XYZ file of C-alpha atoms in Angstrom:
180
model
C -13.675 42.244 72.929
C -13.964 38.635 73.018
C -16.075 38.170 69.854
C -13.777 40.686 67.906
C -10.748 38.863 68.732
C -12.016 35.184 68.175
C -13.482 36.598 64.496
C -10.522 38.222 64.064
C -8.430 35.191 64.953
C -10.341 32.923 62.841
C -10.419 35.071 59.354
C -6.350 35.253 60.041
C -5.830 31.441 60.203
C -8.389 30.613 57.235
C -6.258 33.439 55.419
C -2.957 31.858 56.210
C -4.372 28.142 54.970
C -5.899 29.844 52.015
C -2.565 30.900 51.033
C -0.408 28.066 51.702
C 1.856 27.652 48.905
C 1.156 23.691 47.646
C 3.729 21.737 45.698
C 2.028 19.550 42.985
C 4.501 16.413 41.931
C 4.178 13.780 39.039
C 6.698 10.709 38.529
C 5.418 9.750 35.914
C 4.879 12.765 33.155
C 4.832 12.531 29.470
C 7.800 13.958 27.152
C 7.324 12.439 23.226
C 9.969 13.563 21.132
C 9.783 13.692 17.443
C 12.763 14.123 15.290
C 11.118 13.269 11.881
C 12.433 13.883 8.556
C 11.402 12.415 5.061
C 13.388 10.087 4.553
C 12.791 8.365 8.462
C 9.835 8.208 11.523
C 11.618 8.902 14.165
C 9.561 9.352 17.519
C 9.886 8.255 21.080
C 8.068 8.866 24.279
C 9.284 8.352 28.463
C 6.640 8.207 30.943
C 9.129 8.171 33.344
C 9.499 12.509 34.245
C 9.850 13.585 37.318
C 8.256 16.847 37.912
C 7.453 19.473 40.558
C 5.257 22.628 40.681
C 4.797 25.273 42.951
C 1.771 27.184 43.077
C 2.570 30.456 44.954
C 6.257 31.051 43.506
C 5.469 29.237 39.901
C 8.746 27.329 40.530
C 9.203 23.868 38.067
C 11.411 21.765 37.518
C 11.816 18.215 35.664
C 14.174 15.527 35.625
C 14.173 12.566 33.363
C 16.627 9.503 32.102
C 17.546 9.734 28.709
C 17.350 6.093 28.581
C 13.440 5.771 29.724
C 12.805 7.122 25.725
C 10.694 4.074 24.171
C 11.541 4.090 20.853
C 9.170 0.900 18.617
C 12.572 0.477 17.000
C 15.200 -1.735 19.117
C 17.984 -0.565 17.128
C 16.684 3.228 16.743
C 16.691 2.958 20.640
C 20.130 1.403 20.760
C 21.856 4.365 18.405
C 20.090 7.213 20.263
C 21.240 5.826 23.822
C 24.838 5.232 22.454
C 25.753 7.314 19.217
C 23.854 10.581 19.971
C 22.886 11.166 23.334
C 25.427 9.585 25.198
C 23.228 8.214 27.663
C 25.913 5.962 29.635
C 28.121 9.597 30.094
C 25.041 11.679 30.369
C 22.308 9.795 31.804
C 19.839 12.473 32.591
C 18.151 15.618 31.182
C 16.175 18.223 33.342
C 14.776 21.411 32.968
C 14.363 24.410 36.209
C 12.646 27.472 35.688
C 9.454 29.397 36.463
C 6.081 30.257 35.365
C 6.747 33.834 34.809
C 3.232 34.436 35.024
C 1.760 32.482 38.008
C -0.640 34.926 39.152
C -2.935 34.411 35.853
C -3.414 30.900 37.463
C -6.405 30.563 39.206
C -5.527 26.737 41.392
C -9.094 26.907 42.480
C -11.535 27.042 39.987
C -12.076 25.050 36.493
C -10.252 26.200 33.347
C -7.515 26.710 31.094
C -4.565 28.954 31.987
C -1.947 30.264 29.276
C 0.856 30.465 30.687
C 4.651 31.069 30.236
C 7.813 29.610 31.452
C 11.165 30.496 31.690
C 14.584 28.415 32.816
C 17.770 26.525 32.080
C 16.913 22.809 30.126
C 19.931 20.488 30.259
C 20.282 17.850 27.736
C 23.934 15.885 26.691
C 25.687 18.531 29.857
C 25.440 21.526 28.525
C 22.500 24.067 29.572
C 20.570 26.399 27.823
C 18.139 29.310 28.742
C 14.887 28.991 26.948
C 10.692 30.412 27.009
C 7.901 28.401 25.994
C 4.703 29.112 25.686
C 2.327 26.245 27.264
C -0.905 26.120 29.061
C -2.169 24.902 33.262
C -5.453 22.737 32.830
C -7.120 22.827 36.607
C -9.980 20.428 36.585
C -11.921 19.012 39.875
C -8.157 19.852 41.557
C -6.088 17.857 39.036
C -3.548 19.964 37.634
C -2.082 19.219 33.813
C 0.652 20.934 32.496
C 1.571 20.750 28.652
C 3.747 22.421 26.514
C 5.667 21.888 23.016
C 9.086 22.987 22.117
C 11.814 22.469 19.961
C 14.679 22.149 20.834
C 18.207 22.643 18.112
C 19.919 19.468 18.449
C 23.734 21.018 17.987
C 22.640 23.923 20.427
C 23.437 20.578 23.112
C 26.262 19.290 21.574
C 24.379 16.315 19.618
C 26.255 15.249 16.809
C 26.251 12.462 14.658
C 26.231 11.423 10.441
C 22.892 11.334 9.681
C 21.247 14.878 11.752
C 19.793 16.775 8.928
C 19.246 13.741 6.497
C 17.505 11.029 8.169
C 17.445 12.915 11.670
C 15.686 16.017 11.839
C 18.443 19.265 13.056
C 15.291 20.508 15.312
C 13.547 18.028 17.622
C 9.978 18.811 17.840
C 9.241 18.173 21.814
C 5.632 17.526 23.366
C 5.392 17.825 27.418
C 2.422 16.395 29.171
C 2.107 16.002 33.488
C -0.521 15.385 35.154
C 0.135 16.357 38.764
C -1.155 15.056 42.245
């Protein structure tokens, strides 16, 4: 009887450890934007994106400071922060949502998994529901999330006289986060 009790206890203990939620995080996720037009090349990268990902619930959050975007052209960066993003008034952007098909991801097995992400994206003080496809790659215990989304600047109340001419109306956004 003691042997059966010990075996069952060991089984339930190992099952509880196996099913534990793990929250992956990064402080240096990469978000790149591209608002190119035939007239102007507009590209910037922010390597200071904070993100957390739950392996059980699929909860996914991102937060970044707008001033963290770096451009090759200092004047373009200044105009981005002052005239368009108004980063002193709206200093951050964030996303709060979930991977809706988190059960399709096996965090214990190397591979690339297609994911669907839904949630609220807040930019320039405006929140919008978004849905995006992406991938989660598991490689030797390291989790990498990638996605590409298009953001319509007018949907977030961003205005300026060059939007549509020198600045694209839709910004291509690439997200790459490697989690610890």
